[in-house]
Amino acid sequence: MREANYQNSGRYFHARGNYEAAQRGPGGVWAAKIISSVGEYLQGFLHQIYLGRDSIGLEGQVSNRRAAEWGRSGQDPDHFRPEGLPKKY
């Protein structure tokens, strides 16, 4: 995601990462869910500590969570692919 540095691609990469983990079986789904949850918690915690904010944009969090769930369920992550994102990603 950082390498791509492409605007509005976060949901796609959340969906794709979770999709790839889900392809590895039930353990992959479990790991993806844990990693997503911990990442979301840490991001919120750090924003609260360093920026003094209680939330970091609930709409963005919900959107990313839905994309992650989409990917974990085995659905095509390209549903969230932004127009113009190079095929390399």
Short mmCIF file of C-alpha atoms in Angstrom, two decimals, residues 39-67:
data_model
loop_
_atom_site.label_atom_id
_atom_site.label_comp_id
_atom_site.label_asym_id
_atom_site.label_seq_id
_atom_site.Cartn_x
_atom_site.Cartn_y
_atom_site.Cartn_z
CA GLY A 39 -4.17 -2.71 13.74
CA GLU A 40 -7.42 -0.80 14.06
CA TYR A 41 -7.05 -0.61 17.85
CA LEU A 42 -3.43 0.56 17.68
CA GLN A 43 -4.19 3.18 15.06
CA GLY A 44 -6.98 4.61 17.21
CA PHE A 45 -4.84 4.46 20.33
CA LEU A 46 -1.90 6.25 18.72
CA HIS A 47 -4.12 8.95 17.27
CA GLN A 48 -5.64 9.53 20.68
CA ILE A 49 -2.24 9.71 22.42
CA TYR A 50 -0.36 11.80 19.86
CA LEU A 51 -3.11 13.91 18.36
CA GLY A 52 -5.56 14.07 21.27
CA ARG A 53 -8.39 12.77 19.12
CA ASP A 54 -10.99 10.30 20.31
CA SER A 55 -11.68 8.99 16.83
CA ILE A 56 -9.74 8.94 13.60
CA GLY A 57 -12.67 9.09 11.27
CA LEU A 58 -15.33 6.56 12.07
CA GLU A 59 -16.51 6.52 8.47
CA GLY A 60 -13.06 5.48 7.23
CA GLN A 61 -12.75 2.80 9.89
CA VAL A 62 -16.14 1.33 9.04
CA SER A 63 -15.32 1.42 5.32
CA ASN A 64 -11.99 -0.36 5.84
CA ARG A 65 -13.61 -2.91 8.16
CA ARG A 66 -16.25 -3.73 5.53
CA ALA A 67 -13.58 -4.12 2.86
#
